[in-house]
Amino acid sequence: MEIRTNISLYKWQSDVINGIIAHPKKSIHVVKARRQCGKSITVELILLHYAINKKNSVSICISPTLKQANKILSELQKAVENTPVYAGCNQVKMTIYFKNGSSIMFASAEQRDALRGYTVSGILCIDECAYIPDDIIYDLFPFVDANGAPMLFTSTPRFMQGAFYEYFMSGEMNEPNIYSYDWAKYDTSSLLPPEKLELYRRTLPKMKFSTEYLGEFVEASGGVFGEFGCCLSNDIIDYQGYVMGVDWASTGSDETSITIFNRQKQMIYLDHFNGVDESVVIDRIIEAIKRFKPSKVQVETNSIGQIYYNLLQKRIKQLGINTSLKGFNTNNTSKQNIVNKLQVAIQNKEVTLLDDPNLVKQMTMFEAKLTATGKVTYEAAKGYHDDIVMSVLLAFDCLSVGSYNIS
């Protein structure tokens, strides 16, 4: 039975579907694509192809999150529920059933403990594969062994490491039974006009732009701020209107760092020190506040930071200083957000940083790292500190409104 829809497939989509149909046994098909090129529709159509054309088959689609899995399930159910092939849907089991005995099951990597013991006789699809930890992906391989079922990996690319990257490169090198499809090689400008692509280039961090809108793999780790030298200067036109960021010394050789920007996104003040008691720390911050009268002061509140925050808040109230004191809870998500804002400003040369040797060293040694679970973290290289970087990030964050991201 043929698939009949009112969807007009693009060549990059039909090439994948035709490739799977032409090479169905014991094969792996890897699709690398930028955002919004029709990956999900391609997955849905190939799942339908197997469910309709292979009686009593079981196909499985794995997504990074339960929300994404439910989205594909809902779209596919809506597409077939009024057709003669549809038998029903069990929302609890996240499975669509067909009258010919076939079924399509949907699951997420978040359900990893339940992803065992299944046998696929149709096709196994792993959507947004680059965002699923490798150990989970490899746990899925036995699903296809008994029947030699094909596997389809689709994803926006991320880093030059991991299962998705390795299998894509294997297909590029024509290894047996592995087929790669690079949608970046197709002309997809009808879906993303050049002017909108340029807008994304100017408003997104380089890594995010490269992976999600150019469909390119990037280095898995390394310097976060790239070529920031063009933003270094001590020749500052000191406009009025200031904001301050403070990162507290916590242990050992850590330093308390104070950074001040003016409203023109020029860094005009840096102070960093350690080996002093709490009262001296607060005194030095108060001195800087009295001198520059910042409208907003943002300080880290993790761990010992909450104690310092309370002390600083008490002193500001005692002195009747008119400033807004804001606490910042540092976690992976919040840190990524403030890092991305500064990245974009550096890329567009919209920020001026003081040409200070300690700042330059810390900015240079501030790295992005990929964890075993697939998350990106930002931290100083081993043996270095990031106190100054954090105070810069906290201060610069006070100048921006909303998120850097464009959806």
XYZ file of C-alpha atoms in Angstrom:
407
model
C 0.000 0.000 0.000
C 1.311 3.445 -0.876
C 1.416 6.394 1.481
C -0.964 9.025 0.201
C -0.834 12.450 1.816
C -1.327 16.039 0.816
C 2.273 16.723 1.834
C 4.691 17.741 -0.908
C 8.056 16.307 0.079
C 11.278 18.197 -0.463
C 14.056 16.322 -2.236
C 16.086 15.986 0.957
C 13.115 14.248 2.606
C 12.314 11.932 -0.281
C 16.005 10.970 -0.627
C 15.970 9.680 2.955
C 12.699 7.767 2.588
C 13.782 6.252 -0.726
C 17.176 5.373 0.738
C 15.606 3.446 3.623
C 13.209 1.622 1.314
C 16.110 0.699 -0.990
C 18.332 -0.500 1.902
C 15.986 -1.870 4.582
C 17.952 -4.730 6.125
C 20.483 -4.278 8.937
C 21.064 -0.687 7.901
C 21.566 2.604 9.743
C 20.436 5.858 8.123
C 21.746 9.118 9.605
C 20.164 12.493 8.822
C 22.014 15.695 9.777
C 19.885 18.796 9.367
C 19.411 22.319 10.641
C 16.237 23.300 12.454
C 12.829 23.395 10.764
C 13.698 21.394 7.648
C 11.090 18.672 8.157
C 12.925 16.030 10.179
C 9.865 15.106 12.240
C 7.611 14.758 9.188
C 10.185 12.496 7.566
C 10.256 10.313 10.693
C 6.457 10.190 10.817
C 6.162 9.189 7.162
C 8.704 6.372 7.401
C 6.997 5.071 10.547
C 3.698 5.070 8.658
C 5.279 3.327 5.698
C 6.374 0.397 7.843
C 3.161 0.228 9.862
C 0.977 0.153 6.754
C 3.098 -1.950 4.440
C 4.506 -4.519 6.855
C 1.757 -6.452 8.617
C 2.135 -7.251 12.314
C 5.253 -5.101 12.532
C 6.390 -3.173 15.597
C 8.131 0.165 15.085
C 9.514 2.399 17.833
C 10.301 6.112 17.882
C 12.563 7.496 20.647
C 12.803 11.237 21.410
C 14.981 13.098 23.946
C 12.015 14.174 26.099
C 8.522 12.932 26.848
C 7.106 16.196 25.513
C 8.766 15.647 22.137
C 7.616 12.024 22.029
C 4.027 13.062 22.726
C 4.212 15.689 20.000
C 5.137 13.150 17.322
C 2.542 10.694 18.632
C -0.205 13.348 18.514
C 0.722 14.485 15.005
C 0.782 10.946 13.680
C -2.467 9.975 15.397
C -4.208 13.023 13.958
C -2.952 12.105 10.489
C -4.337 8.536 10.542
C -7.283 8.451 12.973
C -9.879 8.976 10.227
C -8.374 6.481 7.801
C -9.374 2.824 7.269
C -5.966 1.574 8.493
C -6.326 3.014 12.007
C -7.355 0.728 14.879
C -6.780 2.909 17.930
C -4.344 4.623 20.272
C -3.368 3.841 23.862
C -2.161 7.131 25.354
C -0.839 5.451 28.501
C 1.307 3.009 26.531
C 1.986 5.753 23.935
C 1.203 3.340 21.116
C -0.787 3.660 17.884
C -2.392 0.454 16.584
C -3.290 -0.446 13.001
C -5.881 -2.896 11.654
C -3.236 -5.019 9.965
C -1.727 -5.870 13.367
C 1.090 -3.312 13.222
C 1.887 -0.821 15.936
C 4.068 2.234 16.523
C 5.357 2.872 20.028
C 6.682 6.228 21.220
C 9.058 6.739 24.141
C 11.639 9.183 25.462
C 15.190 9.002 26.755
C 13.776 10.281 30.053
C 12.180 6.832 30.436
C 15.547 5.098 30.136
C 14.818 2.498 32.820
C 11.831 1.289 30.780
C 13.704 1.146 27.456
C 14.564 -2.526 27.567
C 13.213 -5.787 26.233
C 11.567 -4.548 23.033
C 11.879 -6.135 19.594
C 11.503 -4.051 16.460
C 10.356 -5.688 13.243
C 9.464 -2.439 11.436
C 11.898 0.431 11.980
C 13.617 2.057 14.970
C 13.723 5.859 14.754
C 15.790 8.010 17.119
C 14.748 11.638 16.756
C 17.163 14.441 17.754
C 19.731 11.730 18.342
C 22.553 14.166 19.187
C 20.608 15.249 22.289
C 20.339 11.714 23.705
C 23.203 10.282 25.812
C 25.280 7.706 23.960
C 24.753 4.961 26.523
C 20.983 5.145 25.982
C 21.437 5.004 22.203
C 23.611 1.908 22.421
C 21.073 0.278 24.753
C 18.551 0.524 21.901
C 20.625 -1.409 19.359
C 19.496 -4.877 20.531
C 15.916 -3.895 19.616
C 16.686 -4.476 15.921
C 19.000 -7.489 16.097
C 16.441 -10.302 15.882
C 14.797 -9.037 12.688
C 17.605 -7.029 11.125
C 15.338 -3.958 11.204
C 16.687 -0.642 9.932
C 17.459 2.315 12.193
C 16.944 5.986 11.389
C 18.916 8.619 13.325
C 17.822 12.219 12.737
C 19.146 15.309 14.491
C 20.291 18.853 14.445
C 24.055 18.379 14.824
C 25.952 19.323 17.965
C 29.523 18.283 18.653
C 32.300 16.433 16.848
C 31.967 13.465 19.167
C 29.374 10.968 20.288
C 27.285 8.301 18.596
C 25.396 10.594 16.214
C 28.600 12.234 14.935
C 30.469 8.945 14.651
C 27.725 7.185 12.693
C 27.233 10.183 10.413
C 30.967 10.225 9.626
C 30.912 6.457 9.049
C 28.187 6.954 6.460
C 30.172 9.767 4.849
C 33.087 7.333 4.506
C 30.791 4.764 2.855
C 31.102 2.131 5.547
C 28.869 -0.891 4.805
C 25.171 -0.548 5.690
C 25.525 3.007 7.027
C 24.005 5.811 4.944
C 24.403 9.505 5.733
C 22.195 12.319 4.468
C 23.557 15.841 4.911
C 20.663 18.236 4.466
C 23.087 21.180 4.718
C 24.136 20.305 1.169
C 20.629 20.972 -0.159
C 19.217 24.387 -0.986
C 16.782 24.969 1.874
C 16.597 28.755 1.460
C 12.882 28.552 0.646
C 12.348 27.653 4.317
C 14.815 30.183 5.724
C 15.342 33.369 3.667
C 18.864 34.886 3.685
C 17.729 37.983 5.596
C 16.328 35.871 8.431
C 19.452 33.718 8.475
C 21.512 36.899 8.841
C 19.295 38.013 11.729
C 19.983 34.719 13.508
C 23.711 35.100 12.848
C 23.724 38.499 14.584
C 21.546 37.506 17.530
C 22.657 33.977 18.433
C 25.895 32.615 19.903
C 28.188 31.327 17.167
C 27.981 27.700 18.316
C 24.178 27.731 18.400
C 23.964 29.446 15.021
C 26.419 27.003 13.436
C 24.644 23.880 14.695
C 20.989 24.867 14.509
C 20.892 27.137 11.444
C 23.868 26.033 9.349
C 23.571 22.360 10.302
C 27.276 22.052 11.136
C 29.110 20.046 13.786
C 31.281 22.087 16.158
C 34.218 21.324 18.437
C 33.123 19.565 21.618
C 35.085 21.823 23.950
C 37.288 24.876 23.947
C 37.310 28.607 24.504
C 33.865 30.127 24.960
C 34.466 33.707 23.879
C 36.417 33.185 20.673
C 38.240 36.226 19.304
C 37.392 38.698 22.059
C 40.624 40.707 21.584
C 38.839 43.187 19.329
C 36.669 44.172 22.321
C 39.592 45.002 24.629
C 40.374 48.643 25.343
C 41.327 50.958 28.186
C 40.330 54.026 26.178
C 36.858 54.462 27.653
C 34.381 57.268 27.079
C 32.828 57.246 30.527
C 29.106 57.727 30.037
C 26.883 57.993 33.106
C 24.656 55.150 34.248
C 26.293 52.108 35.779
C 25.615 48.493 36.769
C 27.735 46.210 38.943
C 28.393 42.479 39.174
C 30.029 40.717 42.131
C 31.379 37.171 42.366
C 32.403 36.126 45.879
C 35.580 34.305 46.921
C 34.572 30.923 48.284
C 37.660 28.812 48.979
C 41.448 28.873 48.835
C 42.816 31.098 46.095
C 39.385 32.201 44.830
C 38.933 35.944 44.652
C 36.051 38.310 45.174
C 35.666 40.165 41.894
C 33.786 43.425 41.226
C 32.965 44.564 37.690
C 31.176 47.730 36.591
C 29.774 48.551 33.147
C 28.299 51.798 31.923
C 25.110 51.967 29.885
C 27.121 51.979 26.646
C 28.264 48.416 27.453
C 31.754 49.600 28.311
C 33.538 47.957 31.222
C 34.899 50.825 33.296
C 35.982 49.227 36.587
C 37.517 45.968 37.833
C 38.603 45.039 41.335
C 39.545 41.550 42.528
C 41.064 40.442 45.824
C 41.217 37.684 48.431
C 42.600 37.038 51.905
C 40.388 39.590 53.671
C 37.553 39.119 56.138
C 33.852 39.624 55.499
C 33.736 43.233 56.721
C 36.555 44.288 54.378
C 34.841 42.580 51.441
C 31.620 44.489 52.092
C 33.539 47.762 52.666
C 35.264 47.544 49.276
C 31.997 46.866 47.496
C 30.310 49.770 49.313
C 33.195 52.057 48.305
C 32.641 51.162 44.652
C 28.870 51.636 45.005
C 29.323 55.085 46.578
C 31.762 56.101 43.836
C 29.750 54.967 40.804
C 26.193 54.892 42.177
C 25.113 51.874 40.065
C 21.387 51.542 39.465
C 21.650 47.770 39.859
C 24.056 45.458 41.674
C 23.859 41.740 40.873
C 25.656 39.246 43.127
C 25.883 35.460 43.210
C 23.813 33.852 45.972
C 25.005 30.250 45.796
C 26.465 28.737 48.963
C 28.406 31.399 50.904
C 27.081 33.987 48.466
C 23.764 34.150 50.330
C 25.583 35.164 53.534
C 27.453 37.938 51.725
C 24.250 39.015 49.989
C 22.532 39.459 53.373
C 25.482 41.432 54.770
C 25.607 43.705 51.724
C 21.842 44.199 51.754
C 21.957 45.176 55.436
C 24.759 47.714 54.851
C 23.003 49.270 51.832
C 19.856 49.773 53.922
C 21.822 51.206 56.854
C 23.516 53.764 54.596
C 20.337 54.583 52.677
C 21.989 53.890 49.327
C 19.619 54.051 46.380
C 20.461 50.954 44.329
C 18.706 47.722 43.371
C 20.443 44.678 44.839
C 19.700 41.475 42.952
C 20.719 37.910 43.788
C 21.744 35.464 41.073
C 21.440 31.701 41.587
C 24.048 30.035 39.406
C 23.054 26.744 37.806
C 23.803 25.271 34.412
C 20.795 26.918 32.737
C 21.189 30.382 34.263
C 24.938 30.360 33.625
C 24.443 29.353 30.012
C 22.001 32.214 29.531
C 24.377 34.933 30.767
C 27.322 33.396 28.896
C 25.339 33.425 25.656
C 24.447 37.102 26.076
C 28.097 38.097 26.349
C 29.051 35.782 23.477
C 26.626 37.540 21.139
C 27.840 40.988 22.249
C 31.475 39.991 21.594
C 30.632 38.504 18.195
C 28.925 41.752 17.182
C 31.598 43.964 18.831
C 28.927 45.600 20.956
C 30.855 45.458 24.232
C 34.146 46.918 25.461
C 36.193 45.005 28.033
C 39.125 46.413 29.993
C 42.486 45.288 28.642
C 43.500 43.764 31.959
C 45.942 40.799 31.939
C 44.047 38.900 34.629
C 40.736 39.329 32.805
C 42.317 38.269 29.501
C 43.784 35.124 31.071
C 40.487 34.088 32.632
C 38.459 34.870 29.496
C 40.918 32.811 27.432
C 40.772 29.843 29.802
C 36.982 29.840 30.200
C 35.793 26.722 28.394
C 32.712 24.870 27.237
C 32.683 21.201 28.139
C 30.370 18.346 27.217
C 29.327 16.090 30.088
C 28.647 12.353 29.859
C 24.907 13.094 29.880
C 25.185 15.403 26.873
C 24.900 18.717 28.720
C 27.152 21.683 27.966
C 28.812 23.258 31.001
C 30.949 26.395 31.285
C 33.896 26.589 33.638
C 37.557 27.520 33.933
C 40.140 25.144 32.519
C 41.856 22.961 35.094
C 44.216 25.015 37.244
C 42.567 28.355 36.431
C 39.868 30.532 38.005
C 36.777 32.224 36.587
C 35.980 34.764 39.344
C 36.560 37.776 37.092
C 34.643 36.186 34.236
C 31.669 35.564 36.510
C 31.607 39.158 37.777
C 31.755 40.358 34.154
C 28.867 38.078 33.236
C 26.777 39.180 36.225
C 27.340 42.855 35.476
C 26.729 42.553 31.745
C 23.522 40.632 32.405
C 22.179 43.761 34.166
C 22.411 45.649 30.874
C 20.329 43.223 28.833
C 16.582 42.668 28.840
C 15.066 39.264 28.078
C 16.808 36.344 26.417
C 19.328 36.309 23.593
C 17.409 33.568 21.863
C 15.048 33.740 18.898
C 12.454 31.017 18.485
